[in-house]
XYZ file of C-alpha atoms in Angstrom:
275
model
C 109.333 129.750 111.498
C 110.627 131.477 108.398
C 109.562 131.269 104.745
C 111.983 131.561 101.801
C 110.504 132.406 98.457
C 112.368 131.269 95.323
C 111.175 132.936 92.120
C 111.961 132.492 88.426
C 113.462 129.036 88.903
C 115.956 127.706 86.373
C 117.622 124.340 85.873
C 120.618 125.698 87.799
C 118.442 125.998 90.921
C 118.089 122.217 91.121
C 119.845 120.515 94.036
C 119.623 119.732 97.776
C 118.621 122.489 100.207
C 118.993 122.724 104.024
C 118.179 125.357 106.607
C 119.432 126.359 110.093
C 118.804 129.037 112.687
C 121.102 130.999 115.052
C 120.952 133.685 117.802
C 121.119 137.331 116.791
C 122.945 138.386 119.974
C 126.317 137.130 121.092
C 127.198 134.430 121.381
C 125.817 133.775 117.899
C 125.460 130.039 118.134
C 123.763 128.331 115.193
C 121.776 125.111 115.099
C 122.597 121.940 113.246
C 121.528 121.896 109.546
C 118.153 120.397 108.785
C 117.679 117.337 106.690
C 118.349 118.057 103.039
C 115.518 118.732 100.679
C 116.129 117.982 97.023
C 114.632 120.581 94.717
C 114.069 119.439 91.133
C 113.374 121.780 88.250
C 111.824 119.658 85.487
C 112.075 120.083 81.745
C 115.645 119.199 80.841
C 114.909 115.663 79.527
C 112.011 114.192 77.476
C 109.040 112.994 79.503
C 108.760 109.258 80.352
C 105.667 107.025 80.112
C 103.644 105.786 83.087
C 101.556 102.621 82.862
C 99.607 100.466 85.306
C 99.677 96.667 85.258
C 96.016 96.580 86.383
C 93.321 97.984 84.104
C 90.037 99.553 85.102
C 88.795 100.031 88.659
C 90.963 98.718 91.507
C 89.352 97.182 94.575
C 90.446 98.344 98.003
C 93.258 96.359 99.692
C 94.628 95.222 96.367
C 98.177 95.889 95.199
C 98.802 98.252 92.291
C 102.025 98.368 90.268
C 102.919 101.475 88.248
C 105.822 101.383 85.788
C 107.758 104.496 84.763
C 109.903 104.088 81.660
C 112.105 106.625 79.908
C 112.509 106.672 76.115
C 116.197 107.616 75.912
C 118.604 105.565 78.015
C 121.840 106.614 76.320
C 123.256 108.282 79.406
C 124.039 107.042 82.922
C 121.683 105.597 85.494
C 119.038 107.902 86.868
C 116.619 108.104 89.777
C 112.845 107.802 89.310
C 110.210 109.671 91.301
C 106.451 109.004 91.485
C 104.283 112.094 91.789
C 100.623 112.532 92.745
C 98.511 115.563 91.927
C 97.957 117.663 95.049
C 100.969 116.286 96.952
C 103.766 118.749 97.771
C 106.523 116.171 97.300
C 107.096 112.870 95.467
C 105.225 109.813 96.740
C 108.190 107.524 96.096
C 111.827 107.998 94.976
C 113.572 104.834 93.765
C 116.725 103.968 91.805
C 119.188 104.047 90.352
C 118.075 102.401 87.122
C 118.838 102.790 83.443
C 115.549 102.271 81.639
C 112.475 101.758 83.850
C 111.257 101.472 87.431
C 108.237 99.787 89.060
C 106.381 101.476 91.912
C 104.221 99.177 94.049
C 101.273 100.544 95.988
C 100.274 97.883 98.523
C 96.832 97.540 100.088
C 95.456 100.617 98.394
C 92.566 102.542 99.944
C 90.090 105.083 98.628
C 92.529 107.849 99.622
C 95.064 106.451 97.124
C 92.794 107.304 94.186
C 93.946 110.214 92.030
C 96.118 111.294 89.106
C 99.722 110.047 89.094
C 102.802 110.959 87.027
C 106.533 110.282 87.171
C 109.898 111.910 86.372
C 113.525 110.791 86.225
C 116.570 112.884 87.202
C 120.338 112.777 87.652
C 121.640 111.569 91.009
C 124.320 114.250 91.260
C 124.874 117.856 90.216
C 123.447 119.459 88.179
C 120.408 117.290 89.175
C 118.612 117.813 85.904
C 115.137 116.286 85.679
C 112.795 115.277 82.868
C 109.351 116.624 82.106
C 106.534 114.876 84.027
C 104.805 112.010 82.248
C 101.164 112.132 81.223
C 98.709 111.735 84.085
C 97.409 108.266 84.900
C 94.160 108.119 86.842
C 93.761 105.442 89.498
C 90.233 104.639 90.750
C 89.811 102.628 93.956
C 86.463 101.021 94.812
C 85.607 100.041 98.363
C 84.568 96.405 98.913
C 81.420 97.494 100.792
C 80.060 99.092 97.595
C 78.246 96.065 96.232
C 75.107 97.711 94.935
C 75.112 99.437 91.591
C 74.538 103.225 91.583
C 71.033 102.869 90.099
C 70.002 100.325 92.705
C 71.401 102.513 95.497
C 69.496 105.557 94.243
C 66.146 103.796 94.013
C 66.664 101.880 97.276
C 65.608 98.566 95.695
C 67.759 95.598 96.641
C 68.091 92.133 95.165
C 65.571 90.597 97.596
C 62.939 93.243 96.898
C 63.362 92.850 93.148
C 62.973 89.062 93.409
C 59.737 89.398 95.419
C 58.307 91.818 92.845
C 59.037 89.373 89.997
C 57.421 86.464 91.912
C 54.308 88.546 92.627
C 53.934 89.466 88.944
C 54.260 85.809 87.874
C 51.650 84.673 90.427
C 49.260 87.404 89.253
C 49.613 86.332 85.612
C 49.060 82.667 86.574
C 45.897 83.569 88.521
C 44.442 85.521 85.595
C 45.144 82.590 83.262
C 43.419 80.061 85.564
C 40.336 82.290 85.947
C 40.101 82.720 82.180
C 40.450 78.985 81.585
C 37.765 78.123 84.194
C 35.239 80.586 82.767
C 35.715 79.183 79.230
C 35.768 75.456 80.017
C 34.018 75.196 83.412
C 30.509 74.139 82.147
C 29.472 70.576 83.057
C 29.090 68.352 80.013
C 25.923 66.621 81.354
C 23.964 69.863 81.048
C 24.420 70.018 77.314
C 21.328 69.032 75.294
C 21.921 66.751 72.364
C 20.350 68.052 69.204
C 20.519 66.877 65.605
C 21.770 69.424 63.071
C 20.469 69.769 59.550
C 21.723 71.984 56.781
C 18.218 72.323 55.364
C 15.652 74.907 56.322
C 12.748 73.683 58.531
C 10.274 74.589 55.770
C 12.164 72.390 53.327
C 11.971 69.494 55.773
C 8.201 69.724 56.023
C 7.630 69.883 52.232
C 9.900 66.949 51.499
C 7.606 64.518 53.324
C 4.449 63.178 51.651
C 1.229 64.282 53.298
C -0.562 61.697 55.326
C -0.611 60.056 58.672
C 3.063 59.423 58.569
C 3.746 63.117 58.302
C 1.766 63.736 61.449
C 3.805 61.165 63.337
C 7.023 62.526 61.976
C 6.066 66.073 62.895
C 5.436 64.831 66.408
C 8.809 63.132 66.453
C 10.737 66.136 65.195
C 10.445 68.900 67.729
C 12.449 72.024 68.324
C 15.014 72.104 71.027
C 13.666 73.354 74.321
C 14.415 77.000 75.075
C 15.340 75.908 78.587
C 18.842 74.984 77.455
C 21.558 76.211 79.704
C 23.481 79.374 78.944
C 26.595 77.516 77.801
C 24.599 75.713 75.069
C 22.941 78.967 73.981
C 26.302 80.680 73.731
C 27.653 77.852 71.555
C 24.589 78.147 69.300
C 25.097 81.852 68.885
C 28.465 81.108 67.424
C 27.043 78.656 64.841
C 25.952 79.818 61.338
C 22.314 80.986 60.976
C 21.537 78.177 58.445
C 21.890 75.429 61.134
C 18.683 74.159 62.794
C 18.711 72.140 66.028
C 16.066 69.482 66.764
C 15.350 66.873 69.438
C 14.097 63.438 68.449
C 11.055 62.094 70.306
C 11.797 58.366 70.287
C 8.443 57.468 71.875
C 6.474 59.071 69.044
C 8.636 57.270 66.493
C 7.925 53.869 68.079
C 4.178 54.531 68.209
C 4.123 55.674 64.564
C 6.024 52.571 63.494
C 3.612 50.231 65.294
C 0.625 51.881 63.621
C 2.206 51.423 60.214
C 2.730 47.684 60.879
C -0.976 47.201 61.766
C -2.275 48.841 58.555
C -2.149 46.990 55.201
C 0.735 47.632 52.965
C 0.238 50.589 50.706
C 2.327 52.322 48.197
C 4.802 54.541 50.100
C 7.080 57.322 49.104
C 10.386 57.523 50.940
C 12.372 60.646 51.468
C 15.923 60.931 52.733
C 16.591 63.400 55.503
C 20.101 64.638 55.862
C 21.153 64.459 59.485
């Protein structure tokens, strides 16, 4: 193997190159020439533009079309070459064409991702070439990459996230049912019925004329029993302090009424009690 170093390249160095080897001792028989290698020295023509028909990220196994177009097409047909950063030689060479050329990359893989550019050049001597176009980045995403980067980092999938949401909803529902039962769970038959009056108990006693009737009425109007259940006591605590609860003794009322009917009619004073 031999290496040939070419330094300080100029546009005149453009063209096809071949190599061969031969014996140093007689008979000096040489080999057949190698395949030709076209060397292009860029910079003689204005740079073209490179565009992709697909925008954004390309999925693996899809087809990608890149179009290289030159700005000045006043001279003869030229050849177009597609370049990739890091590659020692053009990816594709196609032509001839006057204005533009499409390069199709079929069934792309992750290895096809990278920065691409293109040039155009003359097909014969002096093989002048244009400046390379601006780089165009191609990103290829594998089909197996379905999870987003954040989900992949945390290790939480769609199923796990759904279960977490269901658990939170069930917890909230349970708290609501417990709260509702504690507020409204008391049986209505345990509530004691009491009459309410806006007047003070002292005012009630003084508004009635003294006599036998007052004794009966005092027997009829009794305070509510302190043995009320807790739910009733809680509801009373919420009432204003000016409200008085009482329980009517219907038996004492009937007895007082019968005694009044037996006695002769006398002058009576009536008082209205606000219930």
